[in-house]
CSV table of C-alpha atoms in Angstrom, one decimal:
chain,number,residue,atom,x,y,z
N,1,MET,CA,-55.7,14.9,-42.1
N,2,CYS,CA,-56.1,17.2,-39.2
N,3,ASP,CA,-57.6,20.5,-38.0
N,4,THR,CA,-56.0,23.0,-35.6
N,5,ILE,CA,-57.4,26.1,-34.0
N,6,LEU,CA,-56.0,28.9,-31.9
N,7,VAL,CA,-58.0,31.6,-30.1
N,8,LEU,CA,-56.0,34.3,-28.3
N,9,GLY,CA,-56.8,35.5,-24.8
N,10,SER,CA,-58.5,38.8,-26.0
N,11,LEU,CA,-61.5,36.6,-27.1
N,12,THR,CA,-61.7,34.2,-24.2
N,13,GLN,CA,-63.6,34.0,-21.0
N,14,ASP,CA,-60.6,33.9,-18.7
N,15,GLY,CA,-57.9,35.7,-20.7
N,16,ARG,CA,-56.1,32.5,-21.5
N,17,SER,CA,-55.3,31.6,-25.1
N,18,TYR,CA,-56.9,28.2,-26.2
N,19,PHE,CA,-55.1,25.9,-28.7
N,20,ALA,CA,-57.1,22.9,-30.0
N,21,LYS,CA,-56.3,20.1,-32.4
N,22,ASN,CA,-57.8,16.9,-33.8
N,23,SER,CA,-55.2,14.5,-35.2
N,24,ASP,CA,-56.6,12.4,-38.0
N,25,ARG,CA,-54.8,9.2,-39.0
N,26,ALA,CA,-55.4,6.0,-40.9
N,27,PRO,CA,-57.8,3.6,-39.1
N,28,ASN,CA,-56.0,1.4,-36.6
N,29,GLU,CA,-53.2,3.9,-36.0
N,30,ALA,CA,-53.3,4.1,-32.3
N,31,GLN,CA,-52.0,7.3,-30.8
N,32,TYR,CA,-50.5,7.7,-27.3
N,33,LEU,CA,-49.4,10.4,-24.9
N,34,THR,CA,-45.6,10.7,-24.5
N,35,LYS,CA,-43.8,12.8,-21.9
N,36,VAL,CA,-40.2,13.8,-22.5
N,37,GLU,CA,-38.1,15.2,-19.7
N,38,ALA,CA,-35.8,18.2,-20.0
N,39,ALA,CA,-32.2,17.2,-20.6
N,40,ARG,CA,-28.7,18.5,-21.2
N,41,HIS,CA,-26.7,16.8,-24.0
N,42,ALA,CA,-23.0,16.4,-24.9
N,43,PRO,CA,-21.6,18.5,-27.7
N,44,ASP,CA,-21.3,15.5,-30.0
N,45,ALA,CA,-24.8,14.1,-29.2
N,46,ARG,CA,-27.3,13.1,-31.9
N,47,VAL,CA,-31.0,12.6,-31.8
N,48,GLN,CA,-32.8,9.8,-33.7
N,49,ALA,CA,-36.1,10.9,-35.3
N,50,THR,CA,-38.4,8.5,-37.1
N,51,TYR,CA,-36.1,7.9,-40.2
N,52,ILE,CA,-33.0,10.0,-39.8
N,53,ASP,CA,-30.7,11.2,-37.0
N,54,LEU,CA,-29.3,14.8,-36.7
N,55,PRO,CA,-27.1,16.7,-34.3
N,56,GLN,CA,-28.6,17.3,-30.9
N,57,VAL,CA,-28.7,20.7,-29.2
N,58,GLY,CA,-27.1,21.3,-25.7
N,59,GLN,CA,-30.4,21.8,-23.9
N,60,THR,CA,-33.8,20.3,-24.6
N,61,TYR,CA,-37.1,21.2,-22.8
N,62,ALA,CA,-39.7,19.0,-21.2
N,63,CYS,CA,-42.8,18.4,-23.3
N,64,ILE,CA,-46.0,16.3,-23.6
N,65,GLY,CA,-47.2,15.2,-27.0
N,66,SER,CA,-49.5,12.8,-28.8
N,67,ARG,CA,-47.6,10.3,-30.9
N,68,PRO,CA,-48.8,7.8,-33.5
N,69,TRP,CA,-47.6,4.5,-32.2
N,70,TRP,CA,-44.8,3.9,-34.7
N,71,ILE,CA,-43.5,7.5,-35.1
N,72,TRP,CA,-40.9,9.4,-33.1
N,73,GLY,CA,-42.5,12.8,-33.5
N,74,PHE,CA,-45.7,14.4,-32.2
N,75,GLU,CA,-49.0,15.3,-34.0
N,76,HIS,CA,-49.5,18.0,-31.3
N,77,GLY,CA,-47.9,18.9,-28.0
N,78,VAL,CA,-46.8,21.5,-25.5
N,79,ASN,CA,-43.5,22.2,-23.7
N,80,GLU,CA,-42.6,23.4,-20.2
N,81,HIS,CA,-42.5,27.0,-21.4
N,82,GLY,CA,-46.0,26.9,-22.9
N,83,LEU,CA,-45.0,26.6,-26.6
N,84,THR,CA,-47.8,24.6,-28.2
N,85,ILE,CA,-47.8,23.3,-31.8
N,86,GLY,CA,-50.0,21.3,-34.1
N,87,ASN,CA,-49.2,20.2,-37.7
N,88,GLU,CA,-51.2,19.5,-40.9
N,89,ALA,CA,-50.5,17.5,-44.0
N,90,VAL,CA,-50.6,19.8,-47.1
N,91,TRP,CA,-50.0,19.0,-50.8
N,92,SER,CA,-47.9,21.1,-53.2
N,93,ARG,CA,-47.1,21.2,-56.8
N,94,LEU,CA,-43.5,20.6,-55.6
N,95,ALA,CA,-43.3,16.8,-55.3
N,96,ALA,CA,-43.0,15.6,-51.7
N,97,ASP,CA,-39.9,13.6,-50.7
N,98,GLY,CA,-40.6,10.0,-50.1
N,99,GLY,CA,-37.1,9.1,-49.0
N,100,PRO,CA,-35.9,9.1,-45.4
N,101,ASN,CA,-36.2,12.5,-43.9
N,102,LEU,CA,-37.9,14.5,-41.1
N,103,LEU,CA,-41.6,13.9,-40.9
N,104,GLY,CA,-43.7,16.9,-40.1
N,105,MET,CA,-44.3,15.3,-36.7
N,106,ASP,CA,-40.6,15.1,-36.1
N,107,LEU,CA,-40.2,18.8,-37.0
N,108,LEU,CA,-42.9,19.6,-34.5
N,109,ARG,CA,-41.3,17.6,-31.6
N,110,LEU,CA,-37.8,18.9,-32.3
N,111,THR,CA,-39.2,22.5,-32.2
N,112,LEU,CA,-41.0,21.8,-28.9
N,113,GLU,CA,-37.8,20.5,-27.4
N,114,ARG,CA,-35.7,23.4,-28.6
N,115,ALA,CA,-37.8,26.6,-28.4
N,116,ARG,CA,-39.3,28.6,-25.5
N,117,ASP,CA,-42.1,30.5,-27.2
N,118,ALA,CA,-43.9,31.0,-30.6
N,119,ASP,CA,-41.4,33.5,-31.9
N,120,GLU,CA,-38.4,31.4,-31.1
N,121,GLY,CA,-40.4,28.3,-32.3
N,122,LEU,CA,-40.8,30.0,-35.7
N,123,LYS,CA,-37.1,30.5,-36.0
N,124,VAL,CA,-36.2,26.9,-34.9
N,125,LEU,CA,-38.9,25.3,-37.1
N,126,THR,CA,-38.0,27.3,-40.3
N,127,GLY,CA,-34.3,26.7,-39.6
N,128,LEU,CA,-34.9,22.9,-39.5
N,129,ILE,CA,-37.0,23.1,-42.7
N,130,GLU,CA,-34.3,25.1,-44.6
N,131,THR,CA,-31.5,22.8,-43.3
N,132,TYR,CA,-33.1,19.4,-43.7
N,133,GLY,CA,-36.3,19.8,-45.8
N,134,GLN,CA,-39.0,17.3,-45.0
N,135,GLY,CA,-40.2,14.0,-46.2
N,136,GLY,CA,-40.5,10.3,-45.5
N,137,HIS,CA,-43.6,8.0,-45.6
N,138,ALA,CA,-46.1,9.2,-43.1
N,139,ALA,CA,-48.3,6.1,-42.9
N,140,LEU,CA,-47.5,2.4,-42.4
N,141,THR,CA,-50.3,0.7,-44.4
N,142,ARG,CA,-50.6,3.0,-47.4
N,143,GLU,CA,-48.7,5.4,-49.6
N,144,MET,CA,-48.7,8.8,-47.9
N,145,VAL,CA,-46.1,11.6,-48.4
N,146,TYR,CA,-46.8,15.3,-48.0
N,147,HIS,CA,-45.5,18.7,-46.9
N,148,ASN,CA,-46.5,20.4,-43.7
N,149,ALA,CA,-48.3,23.3,-42.2
N,150,PHE,CA,-48.0,24.3,-38.5
N,151,LEU,CA,-49.8,26.4,-35.9
N,152,LEU,CA,-47.5,27.6,-33.1
N,153,ALA,CA,-48.9,29.3,-30.0
N,154,ASP,CA,-48.0,30.5,-26.5
N,155,GLY,CA,-50.0,32.5,-24.1
N,156,ARG,CA,-49.4,35.8,-25.9
N,157,SER,CA,-49.1,35.1,-29.6
N,158,GLY,CA,-49.1,32.6,-32.5
N,159,TRP,CA,-47.9,31.9,-36.0
N,160,VAL,CA,-49.2,29.9,-38.9
N,161,VAL,CA,-46.4,28.4,-40.9
N,162,GLU,CA,-46.8,26.6,-44.3
N,163,SER,CA,-44.1,24.8,-46.1
N,164,ALA,CA,-43.1,23.0,-49.3
N,165,GLY,CA,-39.8,21.3,-49.3
N,166,ARG,CA,-37.3,23.8,-47.9
N,167,HIS,CA,-39.5,26.8,-48.7
N,168,TRP,CA,-41.9,28.3,-46.2
N,169,VAL,CA,-44.2,31.2,-45.5
N,170,ALA,CA,-45.5,32.6,-42.1
N,171,ARG,CA,-48.4,34.7,-40.9
N,172,LYS,CA,-48.8,36.1,-37.4
N,173,VAL,CA,-52.1,35.3,-35.7
N,174,THR,CA,-54.3,38.2,-34.8
N,175,GLN,CA,-57.2,37.2,-32.5
N,176,TRP,CA,-57.7,33.6,-33.8
N,177,ALA,CA,-56.7,31.2,-36.6
N,178,ALA,CA,-57.8,27.9,-38.0
N,179,ILE,CA,-55.8,25.6,-40.3
N,180,SER,CA,-56.5,22.4,-42.1
N,181,ASN,CA,-55.0,20.3,-44.9
N,182,VAL,CA,-54.8,23.1,-47.4
N,183,TYR,CA,-52.5,26.0,-47.9
N,184,SER,CA,-54.4,29.1,-46.5
N,185,ILE,CA,-51.8,31.8,-46.7
N,186,GLY,CA,-52.1,33.9,-49.9
N,187,ARG,CA,-50.7,37.4,-50.2
N,188,ASP,CA,-51.3,38.0,-46.5
N,189,TYR,CA,-48.0,36.7,-45.2
N,190,ASP,CA,-45.6,38.4,-42.8
N,191,LEU,CA,-42.5,36.4,-43.5
N,192,ILE,CA,-41.3,34.2,-46.3
N,193,SER,CA,-38.2,32.2,-47.1
N,194,ASP,CA,-35.6,33.7,-49.4
N,195,GLN,CA,-36.2,31.7,-52.5
N,196,ALA,CA,-39.9,30.8,-52.2
N,197,GLU,CA,-41.2,33.3,-54.7
N,198,ALA,CA,-38.2,33.0,-57.1
N,199,PHE,CA,-38.6,29.2,-57.2
N,200,ALA,CA,-42.3,29.4,-57.9
N,201,THR,CA,-41.6,31.9,-60.7
N,202,GLU,CA,-39.0,29.6,-62.2
N,203,GLN,CA,-41.5,26.7,-62.2
N,204,GLY,CA,-44.1,28.8,-64.0
N,205,TRP,CA,-46.4,28.8,-61.0
N,206,HIS,CA,-46.3,32.6,-60.4
N,207,PRO,CA,-46.3,35.4,-63.0
N,208,ALA,CA,-43.2,37.5,-62.5
N,209,GLY,CA,-43.9,41.1,-61.5
N,210,THR,CA,-47.3,40.5,-59.8
N,211,PRO,CA,-48.1,40.3,-56.0
N,212,PHE,CA,-47.0,36.8,-54.8
N,213,ASP,CA,-49.8,34.5,-53.6
N,214,TRP,CA,-48.3,31.5,-51.7
N,215,ALA,CA,-51.4,29.3,-51.8
N,216,ARG,CA,-52.1,30.0,-55.4
N,217,ALA,CA,-48.5,29.3,-56.4
N,218,TYR,CA,-47.8,26.1,-54.4
N,219,THR,CA,-51.2,24.3,-54.1
N,220,ASP,CA,-51.6,21.0,-56.0
N,221,SER,CA,-55.1,21.6,-57.2
N,222,THR,CA,-55.4,18.2,-58.7
N,223,ARG,CA,-55.8,16.4,-55.3
N,224,ALA,CA,-59.1,14.6,-55.1
N,225,ASN,CA,-59.4,15.2,-51.4
N,226,LEU,CA,-59.1,19.0,-51.6
N,227,PRO,CA,-62.8,19.7,-51.5
N,228,ALA,CA,-63.2,17.8,-48.2
N,229,CYS,CA,-60.2,19.6,-46.8
N,230,HIS,CA,-61.6,23.0,-47.8
N,231,ALA,CA,-64.9,22.0,-46.3
N,232,ARG,CA,-63.3,21.1,-42.9
N,233,LEU,CA,-61.4,24.4,-42.9
N,234,ALA,CA,-64.6,26.3,-43.7
N,235,MET,CA,-66.4,24.4,-40.9
N,236,SER,CA,-63.9,25.2,-38.2
N,237,ARG,CA,-63.6,28.8,-39.3
N,238,ALA,CA,-67.4,29.3,-39.3
N,239,LYS,CA,-67.6,27.6,-35.9
N,240,VAL,CA,-65.0,29.8,-34.3
N,241,ALA,CA,-66.3,33.0,-36.0
N,242,GLY,CA,-69.8,32.3,-34.6
N,243,LEU,CA,-68.6,32.0,-31.0
N,244,PRO,CA,-69.3,34.9,-28.6
N,245,LYS,CA,-66.3,37.2,-28.4
N,246,GLY,CA,-65.1,37.2,-24.8
N,247,GLY,CA,-67.1,34.1,-24.2
N,248,ILE,CA,-64.8,31.4,-25.5
N,249,GLY,CA,-63.5,28.7,-23.2
N,250,LEU,CA,-62.9,25.0,-22.8
N,251,THR,CA,-66.5,23.9,-23.5
N,252,GLU,CA,-66.6,25.9,-26.7
N,253,MET,CA,-63.3,24.5,-27.9
N,254,ILE,CA,-64.5,20.9,-27.2
N,255,ASP,CA,-67.6,21.7,-29.3
N,256,VAL,CA,-65.4,22.9,-32.2
N,257,LEU,CA,-63.4,19.6,-32.2
N,258,ARG,CA,-66.6,17.5,-32.0
N,259,ASP,CA,-68.3,19.3,-34.9
N,260,HIS,CA,-70.2,17.2,-37.4
N,261,GLY,CA,-71.4,20.2,-39.4
N,262,GLY,CA,-73.9,21.4,-36.8
N,263,ASP,CA,-75.7,18.1,-36.2
N,264,PRO,CA,-74.2,16.3,-33.2
N,265,ASP,CA,-76.2,13.1,-34.1
N,266,ARG,CA,-75.1,13.0,-37.7
N,267,HIS,CA,-74.0,9.5,-38.6
N,268,PRO,CA,-70.2,9.1,-39.4
N,269,ALA,CA,-71.2,7.7,-42.9
N,270,ALA,CA,-72.7,11.1,-43.8
N,271,GLY,CA,-69.7,13.1,-45.1
N,272,GLY,CA,-67.4,12.0,-42.3
N,273,GLN,CA,-64.2,13.1,-44.2
N,274,ALA,CA,-65.5,16.6,-44.5
N,275,CYS,CA,-66.2,17.1,-40.8
N,276,VAL,CA,-63.8,18.5,-38.2
N,277,CYS,CA,-64.5,15.4,-36.1
N,278,MET,CA,-63.5,13.0,-38.8
N,279,HIS,CA,-64.8,9.5,-39.2
N,280,GLY,CA,-63.4,6.8,-41.5
N,281,VAL,CA,-65.5,5.4,-44.4
N,282,SER,CA,-62.9,3.3,-46.2
N,283,ALA,CA,-60.2,0.9,-44.9
N,284,SER,CA,-57.9,1.8,-47.8
N,285,SER,CA,-58.3,5.6,-48.0
N,286,GLY,CA,-59.2,8.5,-45.8
N,287,SER,CA,-58.7,9.1,-42.1
N,288,GLU,CA,-60.4,9.3,-38.8
N,289,THR,CA,-59.7,11.3,-35.7
N,290,ALA,CA,-57.3,9.4,-33.5
N,291,ALA,CA,-56.6,11.9,-30.7
N,292,SER,CA,-57.3,15.5,-29.6
N,293,MET,CA,-55.7,18.1,-27.4
N,294,ILE,CA,-56.8,21.4,-26.0
N,295,VAL,CA,-54.3,23.6,-24.1
N,296,ALA,CA,-55.3,26.6,-22.0
N,297,LEU,CA,-52.3,28.9,-22.2
N,298,PRO,CA,-52.0,31.7,-19.6
N,299,ALA,CA,-50.1,34.9,-20.6
N,300,THR,CA,-47.6,34.4,-17.7
N,301,PRO,CA,-45.1,31.5,-18.5
N,302,GLN,CA,-44.9,30.6,-14.8
N,303,THR,CA,-48.5,29.5,-14.5
N,304,PRO,CA,-49.2,25.8,-15.1
N,305,ARG,CA,-50.9,25.1,-18.4
N,306,GLU,CA,-54.0,22.9,-18.4
N,307,ILE,CA,-53.6,20.2,-21.1
N,308,TRP,CA,-56.9,18.5,-21.9
N,309,VAL,CA,-56.5,15.3,-23.8
N,310,SER,CA,-58.9,12.9,-25.5
N,311,LEU,CA,-58.5,9.6,-27.3
N,312,ALA,CA,-60.0,8.5,-30.6
N,313,SER,CA,-63.1,10.4,-31.9
N,314,PRO,CA,-63.8,13.3,-29.6
N,315,CYS,CA,-67.6,13.1,-30.3
N,316,LEU,CA,-67.5,9.7,-28.5
N,317,SER,CA,-64.8,10.4,-25.9
N,318,GLY,CA,-64.1,12.7,-23.0
N,319,PHE,CA,-61.3,15.2,-22.2
N,320,ILE,CA,-59.2,14.8,-19.0
N,321,PRO,CA,-56.6,17.2,-17.6
N,322,VAL,CA,-52.9,16.5,-17.5
N,323,TRP,CA,-49.9,18.7,-16.6
N,324,LEU,CA,-46.2,18.5,-17.4
N,325,ASP,CA,-45.4,18.0,-13.7
N,326,THR,CA,-48.0,15.3,-13.1
N,327,ASP,CA,-48.1,11.6,-14.0
N,328,LEU,CA,-49.6,10.4,-17.3
N,329,PRO,CA,-52.8,8.4,-16.7
N,330,LYS,CA,-52.5,4.7,-16.7
N,331,GLY,CA,-53.1,3.2,-20.2
N,332,TRP,CA,-52.8,6.6,-22.0
N,333,SER,CA,-49.1,6.1,-22.9
N,334,GLN,CA,-47.9,3.4,-25.3
N,335,PRO,CA,-47.9,0.0,-23.5
N,336,ALA,CA,-44.7,-1.9,-23.4
N,337,HIS,CA,-46.5,-5.1,-24.6
N,338,HIS,CA,-49.8,-5.7,-26.3
N,339,THR,CA,-51.2,-7.4,-23.1
N,340,ASP,CA,-50.7,-4.2,-21.0
N,341,PRO,CA,-53.5,-1.7,-20.3
N,342,ASP,CA,-54.3,0.3,-23.4
N,343,GLN,CA,-56.9,3.0,-23.0
N,344,TRP,CA,-56.7,4.0,-26.7
N,345,TRP,CA,-57.8,0.6,-27.9
N,346,ASP,CA,-60.5,0.3,-25.2
N,347,ILE,CA,-62.2,3.5,-26.3
N,348,GLU,CA,-61.7,2.7,-30.0
N,349,ARG,CA,-63.4,-0.7,-29.5
N,350,LEU,CA,-66.3,0.9,-27.8
N,351,GLN,CA,-66.7,3.5,-30.5
N,352,ARG,CA,-66.7,0.8,-33.1
N,353,LEU,CA,-69.5,-1.0,-31.3
N,354,ILE,CA,-71.5,2.3,-31.2
N,355,ASP,CA,-70.8,3.5,-34.7
N,356,PRO,CA,-73.5,1.4,-36.6
N,357,ASP,CA,-76.2,2.9,-34.2
N,358,TYR,CA,-74.5,6.3,-33.9
N,359,THR,CA,-77.6,8.3,-34.3
N,360,SER,CA,-79.4,6.7,-31.4
N,361,LEU,CA,-76.4,5.9,-29.1
N,362,ALA,CA,-73.8,8.7,-29.4
N,363,ARG,CA,-75.6,11.3,-27.4
N,364,GLY,CA,-75.9,9.1,-24.4
N,365,LEU,CA,-72.2,8.2,-24.3
N,366,ARG,CA,-71.2,11.8,-24.9
N,367,ALA,CA,-73.4,13.0,-22.0
N,368,GLN,CA,-71.5,10.7,-19.6
N,369,PHE,CA,-68.2,12.2,-20.7
N,370,ASN,CA,-69.4,15.9,-20.7
N,371,GLY,CA,-69.3,16.5,-17.0
N,372,MET,CA,-65.7,15.5,-16.6
N,373,PRO,CA,-64.0,18.8,-17.5
N,374,HIS,CA,-66.4,20.8,-15.3
N,375,LYS,CA,-65.8,18.5,-12.3
N,376,ALA,CA,-62.1,18.7,-12.7
N,377,ARG,CA,-62.1,22.5,-12.9
N,378,ALA,CA,-64.4,22.7,-9.9
N,379,GLU,CA,-62.0,20.6,-7.9
N,380,LEU,CA,-59.1,22.9,-9.0
N,381,SER,CA,-61.0,26.0,-8.0
N,382,LEU,CA,-61.9,24.5,-4.6
N,383,ALA,CA,-58.3,23.4,-3.8
N,384,SER,CA,-56.6,25.6,-1.3
N,385,LYS,CA,-53.4,25.2,-3.3
N,386,ALA,CA,-53.3,23.6,-6.8
N,387,ASP,CA,-49.8,22.2,-6.4
N,388,ALA,CA,-48.5,19.3,-8.5
N,389,ALA,CA,-49.7,16.7,-6.0
N,390,THR,CA,-53.2,18.2,-6.0
N,391,ARG,CA,-53.3,18.4,-9.8
N,392,ASN,CA,-52.0,14.9,-10.1
N,393,ALA,CA,-54.8,13.6,-7.9
N,394,ILE,CA,-57.4,15.5,-10.0
N,395,SER,CA,-55.9,14.1,-13.2
N,396,GLN,CA,-55.9,10.5,-11.9
N,397,ARG,CA,-59.5,10.7,-10.7
N,398,ALA,CA,-60.6,12.0,-14.1
N,399,ALA,CA,-58.8,9.1,-15.7
N,400,ARG,CA,-60.5,6.6,-13.5
N,401,SER,CA,-63.9,8.1,-14.3
N,402,TYR,CA,-63.0,7.9,-18.0
N,403,ARG,CA,-62.0,4.2,-17.7
N,404,GLU,CA,-65.1,3.3,-15.7
N,405,ILE,CA,-67.3,4.9,-18.4
N,406,VAL,CA,-65.5,3.0,-21.1
N,407,ASP,CA,-65.5,-0.3,-19.3
N,408,ALA,CA,-69.2,-0.1,-18.5
N,409,GLY,CA,-69.9,0.7,-22.2
N,410,LEU,CA,-67.9,-2.2,-23.5
N,411,GLN,CA,-69.7,-4.6,-21.1
N,412,ASP,CA,-73.1,-3.1,-22.0
N,413,ARG,CA,-72.6,-3.2,-25.8
N,414,ALA,CA,-70.6,-6.5,-26.1
N,415,ASP,CA,-73.4,-8.9,-26.9
N,416,ARG,CA,-76.1,-6.5,-28.1
N,417,PRO,CA,-77.3,-6.7,-31.7
N,418,ARG,CA,-76.1,-3.9,-34.0
N,419,SER,CA,-77.8,-2.2,-37.0
N,420,PRO,CA,-76.2,-2.6,-40.4
N,421,ASP,CA,-73.5,0.0,-40.9
N,422,PRO,CA,-74.2,2.4,-43.8
N,423,ARG,CA,-70.4,2.2,-44.6
N,424,GLY,CA,-70.8,-1.5,-45.5
N,425,ASP,CA,-67.8,-3.7,-44.6
N,426,TYR,CA,-65.7,-0.8,-43.3
N,427,LEU,CA,-65.7,-1.9,-39.7
N,428,ALA,CA,-65.2,-5.6,-40.5
N,429,ASP,CA,-62.3,-4.6,-42.8
N,430,ILE,CA,-60.4,-2.5,-40.3
N,431,ASN,CA,-61.1,-5.0,-37.4
N,432,ARG,CA,-59.5,-7.8,-39.5
N,433,ALA,CA,-56.4,-5.7,-39.9
N,434,ILE,CA,-55.8,-4.5,-36.3
N,435,PRO,CA,-52.0,-4.5,-35.6
N,436,ARG,CA,-50.1,-4.7,-32.3
N,437,THR,CA,-49.3,-1.1,-31.4
N,438,SER,CA,-47.1,-1.6,-28.3
N,439,ARG,CA,-43.5,-0.5,-27.8
N,440,ASP,CA,-42.2,-3.9,-28.6
N,441,ALA,CA,-44.2,-3.9,-31.9
N,442,ARG,CA,-42.6,-0.6,-32.8
N,443,GLU,CA,-39.1,-2.0,-32.0
N,444,ASP,CA,-39.9,-5.0,-34.3
N,445,LEU,CA,-40.4,-2.5,-37.2
N,446,ALA,CA,-36.7,-1.6,-36.8
N,447,LEU,CA,-37.5,2.0,-37.8
N,448,HIS,CA,-35.2,3.4,-35.2
N,449,ALA,CA,-34.7,4.1,-31.5
N,450,SER,CA,-37.6,4.1,-29.0
N,451,PRO,CA,-38.9,7.5,-28.0
């Protein structure tokens, strides 16, 4: 489960486009930042994704992405040219492929590594879908197979792409777009794969001779989770539509990702699966937000892109800046061993201590994190030259402030009594099942090569 939003520069405070995504995963699926350097490859080179390998291209681009600990691909990410992508699970009448194939996250990372902008990304992504299809189990601890939707953006334009097997449809973004875990392109598409309509007609999903509606033809309307998915899409769309045109910026996008339906103190147990900031309620089903990213995309490709990243639930976390030419903060990338610093698990543990008393405690923690983006941007504006070294120092200071807030919170909450959790045994159940999520643990899975 996920939610992805794009607002183009015509609606923002500073003329930059803003991309934002919450990545929702099964509880205990730690998610880490990964930086991939640009590289040239031999003509016979191959690349190993999560389950399968495929021919490599001659040149791949540098990128930063957020990666579930056991997966090769990214939930969201941005490359050196400013192409930014997020993906969503969607469910079709066409049965998803559970055999080894490219996950949606793999398709996303491959596209970031191979395309320079949204238009080229559309061609690369749909080419991969038509050539390889998609599939594979997308969760470790439960049965989870699905098709994928994507939102691609650069500083000038964007595309929504929805797919089912090797079929796809695309709509160009005008002003803004929001997507979730449902098909949302109906008759209003700009491009469609050659056989998508004919295949739906053959299956009896579309009446021949009538205007083709992708969502109506391909949606699996029997899914029990569809009402919650539609509710999250409606929530994000209403939130963005209500923002002042010409007044949208980083703070507003953070608010969108933290949305609990208008009530920031709403307890996670109260409809958490239907909120953009998703909270788990069951150890065996549903998801919770594992990581978030906001990217400020200037119209000129040469300008460095601000990448704002957050770990775990954004309503109880902060956003710090990183750039492609700076170092990743200590503890934000996947640790080599489970004893190494791991900021994801530190903030996740703190959030689990706060969750039972969310209504009374969340606002205080959030207030400590809220000043961090403003401080970092103030430092950027005051710098005589925001070169890589200056930006790296700003990023590392923000990461230290984040770590200090988390460490102090863990120390403060460690021995305090907690209220009964309205979700019953949820926290106890997931705490009993915490896995090792380090690189050596991933290697032990023997899925494939390390990223």
